[in-house]
CSV table of C-alpha atoms in Angstrom, one decimal:
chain,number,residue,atom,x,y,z
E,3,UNK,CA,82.1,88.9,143.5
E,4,UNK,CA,78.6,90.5,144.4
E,5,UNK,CA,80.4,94.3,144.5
E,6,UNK,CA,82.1,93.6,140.7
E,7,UNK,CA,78.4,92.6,140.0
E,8,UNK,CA,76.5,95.4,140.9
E,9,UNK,CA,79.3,98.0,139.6
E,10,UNK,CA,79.2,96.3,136.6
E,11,UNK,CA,75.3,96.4,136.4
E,12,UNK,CA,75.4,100.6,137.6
E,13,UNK,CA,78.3,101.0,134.7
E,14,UNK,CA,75.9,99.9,131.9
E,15,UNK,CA,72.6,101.9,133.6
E,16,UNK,CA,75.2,105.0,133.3
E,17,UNK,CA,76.1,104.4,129.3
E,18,UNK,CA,72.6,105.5,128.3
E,19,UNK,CA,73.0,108.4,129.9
E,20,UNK,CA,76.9,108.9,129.1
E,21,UNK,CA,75.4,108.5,125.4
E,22,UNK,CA,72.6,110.7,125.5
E,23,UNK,CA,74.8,113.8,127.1
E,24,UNK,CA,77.3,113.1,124.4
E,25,UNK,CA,75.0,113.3,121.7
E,26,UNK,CA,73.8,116.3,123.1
E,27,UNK,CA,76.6,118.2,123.3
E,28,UNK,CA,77.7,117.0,119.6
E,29,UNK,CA,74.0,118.2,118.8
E,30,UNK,CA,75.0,121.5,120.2
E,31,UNK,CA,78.8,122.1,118.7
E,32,UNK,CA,77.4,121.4,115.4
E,33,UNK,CA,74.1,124.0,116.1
E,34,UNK,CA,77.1,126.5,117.5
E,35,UNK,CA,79.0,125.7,114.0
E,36,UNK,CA,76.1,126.2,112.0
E,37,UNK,CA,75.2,129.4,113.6
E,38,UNK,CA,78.7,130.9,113.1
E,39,UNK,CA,78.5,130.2,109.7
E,40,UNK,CA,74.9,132.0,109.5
E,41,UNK,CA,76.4,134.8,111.1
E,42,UNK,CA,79.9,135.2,109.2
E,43,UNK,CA,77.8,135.3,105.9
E,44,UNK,CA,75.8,138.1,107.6
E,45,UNK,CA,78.4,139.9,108.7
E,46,UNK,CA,80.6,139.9,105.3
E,47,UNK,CA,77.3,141.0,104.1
E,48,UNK,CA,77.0,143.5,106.5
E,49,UNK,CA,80.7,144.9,105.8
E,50,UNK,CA,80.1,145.2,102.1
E,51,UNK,CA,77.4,147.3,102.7
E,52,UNK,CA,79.1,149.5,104.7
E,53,UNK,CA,82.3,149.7,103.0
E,54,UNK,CA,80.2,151.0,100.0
E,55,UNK,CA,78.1,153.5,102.1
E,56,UNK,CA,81.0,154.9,103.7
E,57,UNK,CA,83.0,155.3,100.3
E,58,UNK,CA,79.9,156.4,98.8
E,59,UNK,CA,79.3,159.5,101.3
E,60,UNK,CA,82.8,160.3,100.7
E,61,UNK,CA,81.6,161.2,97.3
E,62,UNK,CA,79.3,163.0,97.8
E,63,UNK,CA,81.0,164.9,100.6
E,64,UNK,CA,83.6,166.2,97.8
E,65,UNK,CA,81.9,169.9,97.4
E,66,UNK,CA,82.5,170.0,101.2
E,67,UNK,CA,85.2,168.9,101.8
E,68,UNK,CA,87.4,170.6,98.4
E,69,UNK,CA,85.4,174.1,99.8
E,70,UNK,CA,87.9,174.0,103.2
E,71,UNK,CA,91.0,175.9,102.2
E,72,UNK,CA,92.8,174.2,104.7
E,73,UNK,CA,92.4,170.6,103.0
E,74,UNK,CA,93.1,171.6,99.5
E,75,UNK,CA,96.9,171.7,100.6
E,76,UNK,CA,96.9,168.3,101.5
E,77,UNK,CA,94.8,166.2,99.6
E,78,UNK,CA,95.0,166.2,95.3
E,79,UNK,CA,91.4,164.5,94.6
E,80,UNK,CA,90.2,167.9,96.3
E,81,UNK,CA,92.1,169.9,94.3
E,82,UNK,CA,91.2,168.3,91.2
E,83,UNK,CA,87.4,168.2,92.2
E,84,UNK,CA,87.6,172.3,92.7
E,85,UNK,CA,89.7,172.8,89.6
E,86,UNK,CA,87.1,170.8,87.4
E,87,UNK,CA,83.6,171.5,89.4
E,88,UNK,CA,84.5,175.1,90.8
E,89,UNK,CA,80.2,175.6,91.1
E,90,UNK,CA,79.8,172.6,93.3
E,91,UNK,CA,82.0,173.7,95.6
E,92,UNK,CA,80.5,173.6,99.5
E,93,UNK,CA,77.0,172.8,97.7
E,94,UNK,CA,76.7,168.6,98.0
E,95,UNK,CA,73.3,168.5,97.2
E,96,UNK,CA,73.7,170.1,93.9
E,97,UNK,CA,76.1,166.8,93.7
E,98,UNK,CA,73.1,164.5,94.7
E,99,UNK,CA,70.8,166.3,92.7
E,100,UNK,CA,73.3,166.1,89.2
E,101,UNK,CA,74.2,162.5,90.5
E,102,UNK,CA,70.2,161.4,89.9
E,103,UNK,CA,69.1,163.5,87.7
E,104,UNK,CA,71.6,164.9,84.6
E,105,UNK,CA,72.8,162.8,81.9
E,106,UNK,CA,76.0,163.4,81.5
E,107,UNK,CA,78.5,160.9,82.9
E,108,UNK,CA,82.0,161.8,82.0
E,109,UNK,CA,83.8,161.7,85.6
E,110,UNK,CA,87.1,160.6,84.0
E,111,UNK,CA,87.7,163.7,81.6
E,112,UNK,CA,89.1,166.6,82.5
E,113,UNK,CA,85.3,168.6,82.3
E,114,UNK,CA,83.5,166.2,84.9
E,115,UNK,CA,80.1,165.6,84.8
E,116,UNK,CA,78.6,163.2,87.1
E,117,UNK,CA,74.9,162.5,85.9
E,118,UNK,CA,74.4,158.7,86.5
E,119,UNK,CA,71.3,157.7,84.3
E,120,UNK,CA,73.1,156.8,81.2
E,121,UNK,CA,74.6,153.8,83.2
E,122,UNK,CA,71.5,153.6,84.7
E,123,UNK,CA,69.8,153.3,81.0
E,124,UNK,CA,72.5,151.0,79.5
E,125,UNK,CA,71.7,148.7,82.7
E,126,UNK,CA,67.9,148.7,82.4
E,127,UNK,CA,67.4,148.4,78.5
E,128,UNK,CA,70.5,145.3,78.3
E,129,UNK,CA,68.5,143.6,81.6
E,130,UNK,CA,65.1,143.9,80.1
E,131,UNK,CA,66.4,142.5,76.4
E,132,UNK,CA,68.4,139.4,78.8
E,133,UNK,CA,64.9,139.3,80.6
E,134,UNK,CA,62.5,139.1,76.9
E,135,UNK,CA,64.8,136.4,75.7
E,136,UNK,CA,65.1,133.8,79.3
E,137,UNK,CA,62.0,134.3,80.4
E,138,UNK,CA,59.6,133.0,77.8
E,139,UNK,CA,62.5,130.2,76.3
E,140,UNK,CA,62.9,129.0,80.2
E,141,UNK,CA,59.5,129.0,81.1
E,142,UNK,CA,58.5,126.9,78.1
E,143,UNK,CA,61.5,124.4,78.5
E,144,UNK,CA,60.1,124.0,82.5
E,145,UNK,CA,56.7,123.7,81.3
E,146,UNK,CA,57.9,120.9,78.7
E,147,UNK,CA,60.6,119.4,81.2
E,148,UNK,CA,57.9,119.4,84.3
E,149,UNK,CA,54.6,118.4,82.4
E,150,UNK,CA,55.3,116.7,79.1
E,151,UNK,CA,59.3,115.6,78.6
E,152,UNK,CA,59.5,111.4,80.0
E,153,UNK,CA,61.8,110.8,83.0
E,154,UNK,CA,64.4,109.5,80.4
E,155,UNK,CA,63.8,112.3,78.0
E,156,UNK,CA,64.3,115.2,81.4
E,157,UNK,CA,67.4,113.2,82.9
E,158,UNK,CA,69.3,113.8,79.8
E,159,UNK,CA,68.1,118.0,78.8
E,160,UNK,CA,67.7,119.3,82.1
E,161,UNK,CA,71.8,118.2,82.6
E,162,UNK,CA,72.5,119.7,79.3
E,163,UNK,CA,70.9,122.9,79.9
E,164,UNK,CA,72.4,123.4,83.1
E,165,UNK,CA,76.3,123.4,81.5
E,166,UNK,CA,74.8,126.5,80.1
E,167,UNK,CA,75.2,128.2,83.3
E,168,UNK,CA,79.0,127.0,83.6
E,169,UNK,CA,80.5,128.7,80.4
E,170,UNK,CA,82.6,131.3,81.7
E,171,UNK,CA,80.7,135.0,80.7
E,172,UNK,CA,84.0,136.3,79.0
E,173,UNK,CA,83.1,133.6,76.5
E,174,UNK,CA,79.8,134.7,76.0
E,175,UNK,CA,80.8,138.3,75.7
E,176,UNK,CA,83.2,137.5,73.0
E,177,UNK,CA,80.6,135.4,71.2
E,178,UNK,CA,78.1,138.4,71.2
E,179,UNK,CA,80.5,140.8,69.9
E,180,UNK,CA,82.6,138.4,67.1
E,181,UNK,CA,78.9,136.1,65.9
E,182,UNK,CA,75.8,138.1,66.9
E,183,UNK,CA,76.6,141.0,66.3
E,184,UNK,CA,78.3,140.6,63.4
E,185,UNK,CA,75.2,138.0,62.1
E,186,UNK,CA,72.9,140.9,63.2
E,187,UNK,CA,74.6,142.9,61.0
E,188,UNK,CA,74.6,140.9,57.8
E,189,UNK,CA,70.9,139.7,58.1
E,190,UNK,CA,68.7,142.3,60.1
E,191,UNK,CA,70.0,145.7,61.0
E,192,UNK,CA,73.0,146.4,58.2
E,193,UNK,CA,75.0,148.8,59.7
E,194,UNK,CA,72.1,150.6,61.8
E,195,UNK,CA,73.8,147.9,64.0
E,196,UNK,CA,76.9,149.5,65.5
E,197,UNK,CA,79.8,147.2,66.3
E,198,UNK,CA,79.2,147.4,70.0
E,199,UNK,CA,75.4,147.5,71.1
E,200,UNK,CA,73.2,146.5,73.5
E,201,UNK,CA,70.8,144.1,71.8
E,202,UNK,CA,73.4,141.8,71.4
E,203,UNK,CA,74.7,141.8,74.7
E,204,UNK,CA,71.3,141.6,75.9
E,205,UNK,CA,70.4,138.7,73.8
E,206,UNK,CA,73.5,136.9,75.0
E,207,UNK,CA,72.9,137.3,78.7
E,208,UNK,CA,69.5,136.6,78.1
E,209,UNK,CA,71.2,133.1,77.1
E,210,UNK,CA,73.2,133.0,79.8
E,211,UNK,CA,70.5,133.7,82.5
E,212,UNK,CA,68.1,131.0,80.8
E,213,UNK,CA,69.4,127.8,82.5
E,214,UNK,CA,69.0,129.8,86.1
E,215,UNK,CA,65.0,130.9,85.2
E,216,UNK,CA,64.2,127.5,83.4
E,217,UNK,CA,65.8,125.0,86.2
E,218,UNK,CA,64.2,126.6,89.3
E,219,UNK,CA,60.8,127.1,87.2
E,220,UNK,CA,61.1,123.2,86.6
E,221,UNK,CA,61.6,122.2,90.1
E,222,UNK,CA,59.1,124.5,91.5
E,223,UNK,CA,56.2,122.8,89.1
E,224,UNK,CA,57.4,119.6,89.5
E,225,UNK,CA,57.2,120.4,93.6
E,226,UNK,CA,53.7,120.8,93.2
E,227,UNK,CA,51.4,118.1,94.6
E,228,UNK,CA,50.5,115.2,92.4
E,229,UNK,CA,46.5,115.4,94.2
E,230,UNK,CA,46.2,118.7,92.3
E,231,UNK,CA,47.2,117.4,88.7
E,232,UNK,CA,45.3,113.9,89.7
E,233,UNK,CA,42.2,115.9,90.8
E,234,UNK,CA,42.2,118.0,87.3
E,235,UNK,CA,42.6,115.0,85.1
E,236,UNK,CA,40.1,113.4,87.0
E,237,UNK,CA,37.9,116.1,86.0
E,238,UNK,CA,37.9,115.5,82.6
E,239,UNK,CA,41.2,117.9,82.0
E,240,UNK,CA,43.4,118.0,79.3
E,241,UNK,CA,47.4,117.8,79.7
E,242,UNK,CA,47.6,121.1,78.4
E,243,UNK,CA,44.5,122.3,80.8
E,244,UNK,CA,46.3,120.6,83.7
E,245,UNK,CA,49.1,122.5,83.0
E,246,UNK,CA,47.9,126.0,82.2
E,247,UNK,CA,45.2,126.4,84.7
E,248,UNK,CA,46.5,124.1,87.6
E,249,UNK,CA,50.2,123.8,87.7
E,250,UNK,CA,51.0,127.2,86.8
E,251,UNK,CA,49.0,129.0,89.1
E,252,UNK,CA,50.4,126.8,92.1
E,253,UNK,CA,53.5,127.3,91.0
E,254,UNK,CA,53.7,131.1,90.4
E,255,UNK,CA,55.0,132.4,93.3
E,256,UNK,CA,58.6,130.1,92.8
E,257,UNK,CA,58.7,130.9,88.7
E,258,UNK,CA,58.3,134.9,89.9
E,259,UNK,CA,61.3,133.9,91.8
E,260,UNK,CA,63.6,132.4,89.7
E,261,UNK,CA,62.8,135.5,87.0
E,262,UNK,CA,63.6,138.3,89.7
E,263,UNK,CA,66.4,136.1,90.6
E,264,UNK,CA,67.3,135.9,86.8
E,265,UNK,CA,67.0,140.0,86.8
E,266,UNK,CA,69.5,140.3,89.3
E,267,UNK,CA,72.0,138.3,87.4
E,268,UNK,CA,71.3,140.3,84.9
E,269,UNK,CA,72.0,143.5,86.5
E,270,UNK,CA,75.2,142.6,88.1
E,271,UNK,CA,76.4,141.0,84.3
E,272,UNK,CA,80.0,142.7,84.0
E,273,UNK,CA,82.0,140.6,81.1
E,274,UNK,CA,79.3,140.6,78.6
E,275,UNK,CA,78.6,144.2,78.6
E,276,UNK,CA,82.1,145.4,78.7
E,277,UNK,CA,82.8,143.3,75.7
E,278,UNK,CA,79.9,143.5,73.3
E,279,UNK,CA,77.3,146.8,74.5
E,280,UNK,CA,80.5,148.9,74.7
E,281,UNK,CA,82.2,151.9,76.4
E,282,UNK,CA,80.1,155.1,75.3
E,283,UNK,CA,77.9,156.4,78.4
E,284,UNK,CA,75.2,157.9,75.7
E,285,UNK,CA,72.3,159.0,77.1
E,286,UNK,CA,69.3,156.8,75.4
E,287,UNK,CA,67.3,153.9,75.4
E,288,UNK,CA,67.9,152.7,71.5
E,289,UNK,CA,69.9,148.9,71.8
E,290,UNK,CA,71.2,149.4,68.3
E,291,UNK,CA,74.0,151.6,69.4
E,292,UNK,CA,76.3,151.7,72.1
E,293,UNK,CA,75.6,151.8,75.8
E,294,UNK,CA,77.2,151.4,79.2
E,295,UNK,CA,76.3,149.7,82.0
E,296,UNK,CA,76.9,150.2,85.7
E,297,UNK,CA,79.0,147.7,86.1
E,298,UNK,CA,80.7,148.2,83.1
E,299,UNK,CA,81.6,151.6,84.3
E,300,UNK,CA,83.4,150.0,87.3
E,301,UNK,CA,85.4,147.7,85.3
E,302,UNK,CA,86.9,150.7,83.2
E,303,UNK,CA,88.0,152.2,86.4
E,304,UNK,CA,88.9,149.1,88.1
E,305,UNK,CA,91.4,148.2,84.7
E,306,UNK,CA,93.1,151.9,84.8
E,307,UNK,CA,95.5,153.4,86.6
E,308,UNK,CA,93.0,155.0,88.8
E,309,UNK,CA,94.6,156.4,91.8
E,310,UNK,CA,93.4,155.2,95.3
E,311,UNK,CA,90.9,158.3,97.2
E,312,UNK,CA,91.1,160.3,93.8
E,313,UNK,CA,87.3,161.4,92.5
E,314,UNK,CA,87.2,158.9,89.6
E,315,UNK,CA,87.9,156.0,92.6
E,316,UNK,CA,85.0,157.8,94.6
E,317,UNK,CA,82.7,157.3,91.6
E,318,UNK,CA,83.4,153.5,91.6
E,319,UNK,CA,81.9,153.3,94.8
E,320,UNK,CA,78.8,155.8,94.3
E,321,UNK,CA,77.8,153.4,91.3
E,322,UNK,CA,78.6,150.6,93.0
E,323,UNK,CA,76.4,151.6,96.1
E,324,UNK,CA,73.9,152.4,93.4
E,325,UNK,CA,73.5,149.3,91.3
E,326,UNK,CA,73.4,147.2,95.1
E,327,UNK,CA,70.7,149.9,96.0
E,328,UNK,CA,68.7,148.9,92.7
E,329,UNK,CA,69.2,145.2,93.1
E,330,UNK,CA,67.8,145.0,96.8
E,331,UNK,CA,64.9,147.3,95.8
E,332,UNK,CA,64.0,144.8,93.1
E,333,UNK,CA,64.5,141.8,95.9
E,334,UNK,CA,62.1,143.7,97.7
E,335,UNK,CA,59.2,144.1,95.2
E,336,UNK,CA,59.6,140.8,94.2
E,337,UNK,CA,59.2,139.5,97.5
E,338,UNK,CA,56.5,141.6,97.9
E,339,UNK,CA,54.5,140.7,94.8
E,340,UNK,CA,55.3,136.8,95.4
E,341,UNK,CA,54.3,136.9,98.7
E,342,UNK,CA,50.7,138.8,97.4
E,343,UNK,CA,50.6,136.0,94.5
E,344,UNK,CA,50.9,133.3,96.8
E,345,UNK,CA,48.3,134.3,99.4
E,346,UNK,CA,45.9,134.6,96.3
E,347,UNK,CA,46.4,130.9,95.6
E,348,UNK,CA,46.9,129.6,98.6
């Protein structure tokens, strides 16, 4: 009787310790989990980025590579690249050097031409219009959401703003290119318009990037401490004082955020600028006519019947490398500048 006793007494001194080592393994599948997941986005990451470097160089590589006698046999891109670019042949930094600096893109036509910066204008001028029109229009709505909209009033706009950002961008494409552009038209421009331009697409996107710049602007303001507002009223502040010269400033590093964050989106915009900025890689800077964008560009190859390894497939990748090179450069300074801002106010 006494030895069922004292094993029973040992058993439940043990189921403490049972416990904790079982929690702490649970605590360290779930860490392991966690980390794999980490890890697997990293590493997709990671093979993106080299799938377009690799692809890329092959690009570039084409003077070298169409210059061996031996591989012209063999291999049709090469032949096609010597038969259009005879001059480039086994000289791939006159290729780098037309790739950044001419501006003639025409790598689909029979006379190929491979200078990049009308994609690269088409892609600037539509991102800065999308930026003019969601960055003042979100900030203001945060400002108004954050500092001057009731809890009642804010439950019920900041929802509806945000289905702004779940309209599919093909319908936002077709809406700049069958109402704006055609209201732009009748009202404004006249037929300095052209069907297909960039202010429209621009001004659409802009739209579409507005929910993304005005919800994180809102919850980074309404993140800042109450003490700060509570100390400002208490010195005699307006709202509107409060606002500008408190609760802005605090919260400028997170709203330079959310509008670099809105840039990229803006940058990477495919359906909108296919549809309504158009097809014609011009080289200039006006929005009233035509323009194409980088990505754009890909989507006319991507839709064709480009042939796998031929030189217009190669140029998909080269402007894709290019447009992920320009996005993570603008990360970057972004970063930068935040991190510069936010030691100034800290």
């Amino acid at each position: 009787m006494k030895t069922t006793t004292a094993a029973g007494a040992e058993s439940k001194n043990k189921a403490p310790a049972v416990r904790l080592r079982r929690r702490q393994r649970d605590g360290r599948l779930i860490a392991a989990v966690l980390a794999a997941s980490a890890y697997v986005s990293v590493a997709v990451t990671l093979g993106i980025v080299g799938v377009l470097a690799y692809e890329a160089v092959q690009f570039f590589r084409l003077p070298l590579d169409a210059a061996g006698a031996g591989r012209l046999a063999g291999r049709a891109d090469l032949q096609r690249f010597a038969e259009a670019r005879p001059d480039l042949l086994g000289r791939p930094l006159a290729l780098v050097r037309e790739f950044f600096t001419e501006t003639t893109w025409s790598p689909l036509f029979a006379s190929k031409r491979f200078g990049v910066l009308p994609l690269v204008a088409g892609t600037m001028v539509t991102s800065a219009i999308a930026l003019a029109v969601a960055v003042p229009l979100g900030l203001l709505a945060a400002i108004f959401l954050s500092e001057f909209a009731t809890r009642r009033l804010r439950d019920r706009l900041k929802p509806s703003l945000e289905v702004l950002a779940g309209v599919p961008t093909v319908v936002y494409g077709y809406f700049a290119l069958t109402f704006v552009t055609p209201w732009l038209q009748d009202h404004v421009f006249g037929q300095a318009l052209a069907g297909q331009n960039a202010l429209a697409a621009g001004l659409v996107m802009g739209v579409m990037i507005l929910p993304l710049v005005a919800s994180l602007s809102e919850d980074v303001m309404r993140a800042v401490p109450a003490d700060l507002r509570h100390a400002a009223y208490a010195l005699g502040a307006t709202p509107l004082e409060v606002t500008l010269r408190t609760v802005l400033p605090a919260a400028l590093p997170g709203i330079g955020a959310a509008c670099m964050l809105g840039l990229a989106r803006a940058l990477g915009e495919t359906m909108i600028v296919a549809l309504a900025a158009g097809q014609s890689p011009a080289w200039t800077v006006n929005p009233l006519e035509p323009m194409m964008t980088l990505t754009a560009f890909v989507v006319q190859v991507s839709l064709g019947d480009t042939p796998y390894g031929s030189v217009e497939y190669r140029t998909l990748f080269a402007t894709g490398a290019l447009l992920l090179v320009m996005t993570l450069a603008i990360n970057a300074t972004s970063i930068a500048v935040i991190q510069r801002v936010r030691q100034r106010y800290a």
